[in-house]
Amino acid sequence: MKKILFPTDFSEAASNAFRYAIELAKTVEATIDVVNVYNLPVIDATNLPAGYVEQMLEEKQVLVQGKLETFVAAEPDAPIEKLIPLYGVFIPEEIRDLVREGPYGMVVMGTRGEHNPIEKTLGSITTFTMMNAGCPVLAVPEDAAWQDIDYVAFATDFLPHEQQAVEQLMDFAKKVTAEVYFVHVETKPGIGTMRDYVTLADYPFKFTDFAIVNSPTVLEGIESFVKEKHIDLLALYIPKRRLWERLFHSSFTKRMAF
């Protein structure tokens, strides 16, 4: 991972996540590109002078460039490579396209809690990026402070097509010298051992540490495991799915992001 993309909306949550991204970049010896996607308010352009919209765009770009410079100036030790003021109407899609076009090994961005009315109404840009980016996405909760990543949990269903995700995760864990736990949440009562549930003959990885957690819901099981094991980072694999599956999985991912 040589380069991290950091999208910002200049909020407090973004500032907190930026500090996290800086420390992570130092740890893995990466640089950071910081992007803000901006647009213009909806206007009736029929009676505007020729070239006025272009002038507005140029002025807005200059304004956003200045805000980006101010944003990163608060962290003078940040390993910044590029500031990107990016015009776009649909913010999540613009971030997704930038990630897919650029040489990014990870996206780091902040996420606000579900109590935030904008998040509840419009959905999370962070969640959309997690579901659609072409590289791993690290969502940093608004109250999370940087600390060394010693323990990582990977939530697994023991599927062979998790291989690429696990390879990326193990490479990341090696760079930050973290131990990886594999955890599976079983919602059926009475299942307490691995052999009671699944045969792992086709799973391509040996476990450094493995656990099955019984819980009424997957969300509660993961949260319980994270607290009990003092996990610093939770990893989820999001496969491509048919539409009805994606709708369900997107809801779960959004709840985890919140």
GROMACS .gro file of C-alpha atoms in nm:
model
  258
    1MET     CA    1   0.000   0.000   0.000
    2LYS     CA    2   0.182   0.307  -0.128
    3LYS     CA    3  -0.101   0.559  -0.135
    4ILE     CA    4  -0.413   0.630   0.073
    5LEU     CA    5  -0.712   0.830  -0.050
    6PHE     CA    6  -0.878   1.044   0.217
    7PRO     CA    7  -1.215   1.203   0.127
    8THR     CA    8  -1.316   1.493   0.351
    9ASP     CA    9  -1.620   1.711   0.404
   10PHE     CA   10  -1.424   1.930   0.651
   11SER     CA   11  -1.638   1.811   0.944
   12GLU     CA   12  -1.515   1.724   1.292
   13ALA     CA   13  -1.559   1.356   1.207
   14ALA     CA   14  -1.337   1.403   0.903
   15SER     CA   15  -1.073   1.588   1.105
   16ASN     CA   16  -1.062   1.305   1.356
   17ALA     CA   17  -1.037   1.043   1.083
   18PHE     CA   18  -0.761   1.244   0.914
   19ARG     CA   19  -0.547   1.225   1.226
   20TYR     CA   20  -0.604   0.850   1.226
   21ALA     CA   21  -0.512   0.827   0.857
   22ILE     CA   22  -0.188   1.018   0.917
   23GLU     CA   23  -0.068   0.778   1.186
   24LEU     CA   24  -0.168   0.480   0.976
   25ALA     CA   25   0.015   0.619   0.673
   26LYS     CA   26   0.330   0.665   0.881
   27THR     CA   27   0.304   0.308   1.008
   28VAL     CA   28   0.270   0.151   0.662
   29GLU     CA   29   0.496   0.410   0.492
   30ALA     CA   30   0.227   0.545   0.259
   31THR     CA   31   0.136   0.891   0.131
   32ILE     CA   32  -0.209   1.051   0.137
   33ASP     CA   33  -0.418   1.222  -0.130
   34VAL     CA   34  -0.696   1.436   0.019
   35VAL     CA   35  -1.011   1.494  -0.189
   36ASN     CA   36  -1.323   1.704  -0.147
   37VAL     CA   37  -1.609   1.661  -0.391
   38TYR     CA   38  -1.793   1.989  -0.446
   39ASN     CA   39  -2.084   2.106  -0.660
   40LEU     CA   40  -2.289   2.416  -0.727
   41PRO     CA   41  -2.633   2.496  -0.588
   42VAL     CA   42  -2.921   2.428  -0.825
   43ILE     CA   43  -2.977   2.740  -1.037
   44ASP     CA   44  -3.181   2.842  -1.340
   45ALA     CA   45  -2.912   2.903  -1.601
   46THR     CA   46  -3.147   3.015  -1.880
   47ASN     CA   47  -3.113   3.387  -1.806
   48LEU     CA   48  -2.750   3.390  -1.690
   49PRO     CA   49  -2.478   3.563  -1.893
   50ALA     CA   50  -2.264   3.339  -2.113
   51GLY     CA   51  -1.973   3.191  -1.923
   52TYR     CA   52  -2.122   3.269  -1.581
   53VAL     CA   53  -2.155   2.906  -1.477
   54GLU     CA   54  -1.794   2.840  -1.580
   55GLN     CA   55  -1.688   3.139  -1.369
   56MET     CA   56  -1.881   3.005  -1.071
   57LEU     CA   57  -1.712   2.667  -1.110
   58GLU     CA   58  -1.368   2.825  -1.125
   59GLU     CA   59  -1.439   3.033  -0.815
   60LYS     CA   60  -1.572   2.731  -0.628
   61GLN     CA   61  -1.265   2.528  -0.722
   62VAL     CA   62  -1.037   2.800  -0.585
   63LEU     CA   63  -1.245   2.815  -0.267
   64VAL     CA   64  -1.230   2.439  -0.215
   65GLN     CA   65  -0.857   2.432  -0.288
   66GLY     CA   66  -0.810   2.688  -0.010
   67LYS     CA   67  -1.022   2.486   0.232
   68LEU     CA   68  -0.817   2.176   0.154
   69GLU     CA   69  -0.495   2.364   0.222
   70THR     CA   70  -0.633   2.490   0.553
   71PHE     CA   71  -0.756   2.142   0.643
   72VAL     CA   72  -0.417   1.975   0.598
   73ALA     CA   73  -0.227   2.270   0.749
   74ALA     CA   74  -0.370   2.173   1.087
   75GLU     CA   75  -0.157   1.855   1.066
   76PRO     CA   76   0.185   1.973   0.942
   77ASP     CA   77   0.343   1.629   0.976
   78ALA     CA   78   0.092   1.465   0.740
   79PRO     CA   79   0.258   1.280   0.447
   80ILE     CA   80   0.046   1.457   0.185
   81GLU     CA   81   0.112   1.394  -0.182
   82LYS     CA   82  -0.182   1.566  -0.351
   83LEU     CA   83  -0.488   1.782  -0.277
   84ILE     CA   84  -0.783   1.715  -0.508
   85PRO     CA   85  -1.075   1.959  -0.540
   86LEU     CA   86  -1.314   1.749  -0.749
   87TYR     CA   87  -1.636   1.873  -0.908
   88GLY     CA   88  -1.923   1.625  -0.911
   89VAL     CA   89  -2.297   1.607  -0.863
   90PHE     CA   90  -2.311   1.269  -0.690
   91ILE     CA   91  -2.046   1.259  -0.418
   92PRO     CA   92  -2.034   0.881  -0.349
   93GLU     CA   93  -2.003   0.794  -0.717
   94GLU     CA   94  -1.726   1.051  -0.771
   95ILE     CA   95  -1.524   0.902  -0.483
   96ARG     CA   96  -1.580   0.551  -0.618
   97ASP     CA   97  -1.463   0.649  -0.966
   98LEU     CA   98  -1.156   0.829  -0.831
   99VAL     CA   99  -1.062   0.520  -0.630
  100ARG     CA  100  -1.099   0.293  -0.930
  101GLU     CA  101  -0.896   0.521  -1.156
  102GLY     CA  102  -0.615   0.595  -0.910
  103PRO     CA  103  -0.334   0.382  -0.768
  104TYR     CA  104  -0.484   0.362  -0.420
  105GLY     CA  105  -0.421   0.077  -0.180
  106MET     CA  106  -0.680   0.195   0.074
  107VAL     CA  107  -0.945   0.457   0.138
  108VAL     CA  108  -0.966   0.603   0.488
  109MET     CA  109  -1.266   0.815   0.580
  110GLY     CA  110  -1.472   0.917   0.878
  111THR     CA  111  -1.820   0.800   0.964
  112ARG     CA  112  -2.076   0.961   1.190
  113GLY     CA  113  -2.319   0.779   1.414
  114GLU     CA  114  -2.673   0.687   1.319
  115HIS     CA  115  -2.799   0.958   1.552
  116ASN     CA  116  -2.693   1.208   1.289
  117PRO     CA  117  -3.013   1.304   1.097
  118ILE     CA  118  -2.830   1.352   0.765
  119GLU     CA  119  -2.685   1.001   0.786
  120LYS     CA  120  -3.026   0.851   0.868
  121THR     CA  121  -3.200   1.034   0.584
  122LEU     CA  122  -2.952   1.020   0.301
  123GLY     CA  123  -2.749   0.715   0.395
  124SER     CA  124  -2.376   0.700   0.452
  125ILE     CA  125  -2.125   0.802   0.187
  126THR     CA  126  -1.877   0.591   0.376
  127THR     CA  127  -2.101   0.284   0.347
  128PHE     CA  128  -2.148   0.337  -0.027
  129THR     CA  129  -1.771   0.359  -0.070
  130MET     CA  130  -1.723   0.041   0.133
  131MET     CA  131  -1.973  -0.142  -0.090
  132ASN     CA  132  -1.836  -0.016  -0.423
  133ALA     CA  133  -1.470   0.087  -0.402
  134GLY     CA  134  -1.205  -0.119  -0.577
  135CYS     CA  135  -0.980  -0.138  -0.269
  136PRO     CA  136  -1.016  -0.183   0.108
  137VAL     CA  137  -1.198   0.098   0.290
  138LEU     CA  138  -1.123   0.185   0.652
  139ALA     CA  139  -1.414   0.363   0.823
  140VAL     CA  140  -1.305   0.557   1.132
  141PRO     CA  141  -1.579   0.625   1.391
  142GLU     CA  142  -1.614   0.986   1.495
  143ASP     CA  143  -1.487   0.921   1.850
  144ALA     CA  144  -1.205   0.680   1.760
  145ALA     CA  145  -0.852   0.787   1.849
  146TRP     CA  146  -0.541   0.638   1.690
  147GLN     CA  147  -0.366   0.363   1.876
  148ASP     CA  148  -0.137   0.088   1.756
  149ILE     CA  149  -0.332  -0.186   1.578
  150ASP     CA  150  -0.248  -0.498   1.777
  151TYR     CA  151  -0.559  -0.711   1.723
  152VAL     CA  152  -0.768  -0.745   1.407
  153ALA     CA  153  -1.088  -0.948   1.378
  154PHE     CA  154  -1.201  -1.088   1.042
  155ALA     CA  155  -1.568  -1.187   1.032
  156THR     CA  156  -1.591  -1.496   0.814
  157ASP     CA  157  -1.847  -1.738   0.669
  158PHE     CA  158  -1.565  -1.975   0.562
  159LEU     CA  159  -1.619  -1.913   0.191
  160PRO     CA  160  -1.332  -1.996  -0.048
  161HIS     CA  161  -1.387  -1.674  -0.244
  162GLU     CA  162  -1.279  -1.479   0.064
  163GLN     CA  163  -0.923  -1.565  -0.037
  164GLN     CA  164  -0.830  -1.232  -0.196
  165ALA     CA  165  -0.975  -1.035   0.094
  166VAL     CA  166  -0.790  -1.247   0.348
  167GLU     CA  167  -0.463  -1.215   0.155
  168GLN     CA  168  -0.499  -0.835   0.157
  169LEU     CA  169  -0.585  -0.839   0.526
  170MET     CA  170  -0.292  -1.061   0.621
  171ASP     CA  171  -0.056  -0.837   0.423
  172PHE     CA  172  -0.195  -0.533   0.604
  173ALA     CA  173  -0.169  -0.706   0.943
  174LYS     CA  174   0.193  -0.791   0.875
  175LYS     CA  175   0.272  -0.426   0.802
  176VAL     CA  176   0.115  -0.306   1.125
  177THR     CA  177   0.239  -0.614   1.320
  178ALA     CA  178  -0.111  -0.716   1.428
  179GLU     CA  179  -0.255  -1.052   1.526
  180VAL     CA  180  -0.561  -1.163   1.327
  181TYR     CA  181  -0.860  -1.340   1.480
  182PHE     CA  182  -1.104  -1.526   1.254
  183VAL     CA  183  -1.455  -1.514   1.397
  184HIS     CA  184  -1.784  -1.664   1.283
  185VAL     CA  185  -2.117  -1.573   1.440
  186GLU     CA  186  -2.372  -1.855   1.462
  187THR     CA  187  -2.730  -1.754   1.539
  188LYS     CA  188  -2.859  -2.110   1.583
  189PRO     CA  189  -2.868  -2.204   1.952
  190GLY     CA  190  -2.656  -2.482   2.093
  191ILE     CA  191  -2.365  -2.472   1.848
  192GLY     CA  192  -2.046  -2.425   2.042
  193THR     CA  193  -1.765  -2.594   1.853
  194MET     CA  194  -1.631  -2.563   1.503
  195ARG     CA  195  -1.695  -2.925   1.403
  196ASP     CA  196  -2.061  -2.891   1.504
  197TYR     CA  197  -2.113  -2.649   1.220
  198VAL     CA  198  -1.882  -2.666   0.923
  199THR     CA  199  -1.603  -2.856   0.754
  200LEU     CA  200  -1.314  -2.633   0.656
  201ALA     CA  201  -1.143  -2.862   0.407
  202ASP     CA  202  -1.184  -2.613   0.122
  203TYR     CA  203  -1.099  -2.299   0.318
  204PRO     CA  204  -0.762  -2.176   0.188
  205PHE     CA  205  -0.618  -2.034   0.511
  206LYS     CA  206  -0.498  -2.161   0.843
  207PHE     CA  207  -0.626  -1.968   1.140
  208THR     CA  208  -0.392  -1.779   1.371
  209ASP     CA  209  -0.686  -1.773   1.612
  210PHE     CA  210  -1.042  -1.889   1.553
  211ALA     CA  211  -1.373  -1.855   1.737
  212ILE     CA  212  -1.740  -1.929   1.684
  213VAL     CA  213  -1.969  -1.693   1.873
  214ASN     CA  214  -2.328  -1.784   1.954
  215SER     CA  215  -2.555  -1.482   1.943
  216PRO     CA  216  -2.917  -1.397   1.858
  217THR     CA  217  -2.792  -1.168   1.578
  218VAL     CA  218  -2.471  -1.136   1.378
  219LEU     CA  219  -2.437  -0.770   1.475
  220GLU     CA  220  -2.459  -0.840   1.847
  221GLY     CA  221  -2.218  -1.132   1.816
  222ILE     CA  222  -1.954  -0.927   1.641
  223GLU     CA  223  -1.987  -0.638   1.884
  224SER     CA  224  -1.953  -0.877   2.179
  225PHE     CA  225  -1.643  -1.041   2.032
  226VAL     CA  226  -1.481  -0.703   1.956
  227LYS     CA  227  -1.528  -0.590   2.315
  228GLU     CA  228  -1.419  -0.917   2.476
  229LYS     CA  229  -1.098  -0.949   2.270
  230HIS     CA  230  -1.015  -0.575   2.274
  231ILE     CA  231  -1.014  -0.568   1.894
  232ASP     CA  232  -0.860  -0.256   1.737
  233LEU     CA  233  -0.988  -0.312   1.383
  234LEU     CA  234  -1.279  -0.512   1.244
  235ALA     CA  235  -1.255  -0.646   0.887
  236LEU     CA  236  -1.557  -0.744   0.679
  237TYR     CA  237  -1.557  -0.896   0.332
  238ILE     CA  238  -1.831  -0.762   0.103
  239PRO     CA  239  -1.878  -0.988  -0.202
  240LYS     CA  240  -2.065  -0.894  -0.517
  241ARG     CA  241  -2.420  -1.019  -0.482
  242ARG     CA  242  -2.748  -1.033  -0.665
  243LEU     CA  243  -2.974  -0.732  -0.611
  244TRP     CA  244  -3.193  -0.871  -0.331
  245GLU     CA  245  -2.887  -0.999  -0.146
  246ARG     CA  246  -2.710  -0.664  -0.185
  247LEU     CA  247  -3.007  -0.479  -0.038
  248PHE     CA  248  -2.993  -0.692   0.277
  249HIS     CA  249  -2.613  -0.688   0.297
  250SER     CA  250  -2.597  -0.311   0.243
  251SER     CA  251  -2.827  -0.261   0.541
  252PHE     CA  252  -2.604  -0.480   0.759
  253THR     CA  253  -2.289  -0.302   0.640
  254LYS     CA  254  -2.444   0.035   0.711
  255ARG     CA  255  -2.534  -0.073   1.066
  256MET     CA  256  -2.177  -0.192   1.120
  257ALA     CA  257  -2.041   0.138   0.984
  258PHE     CA  258  -2.260   0.336   1.220
   0.00000   0.00000   0.00000
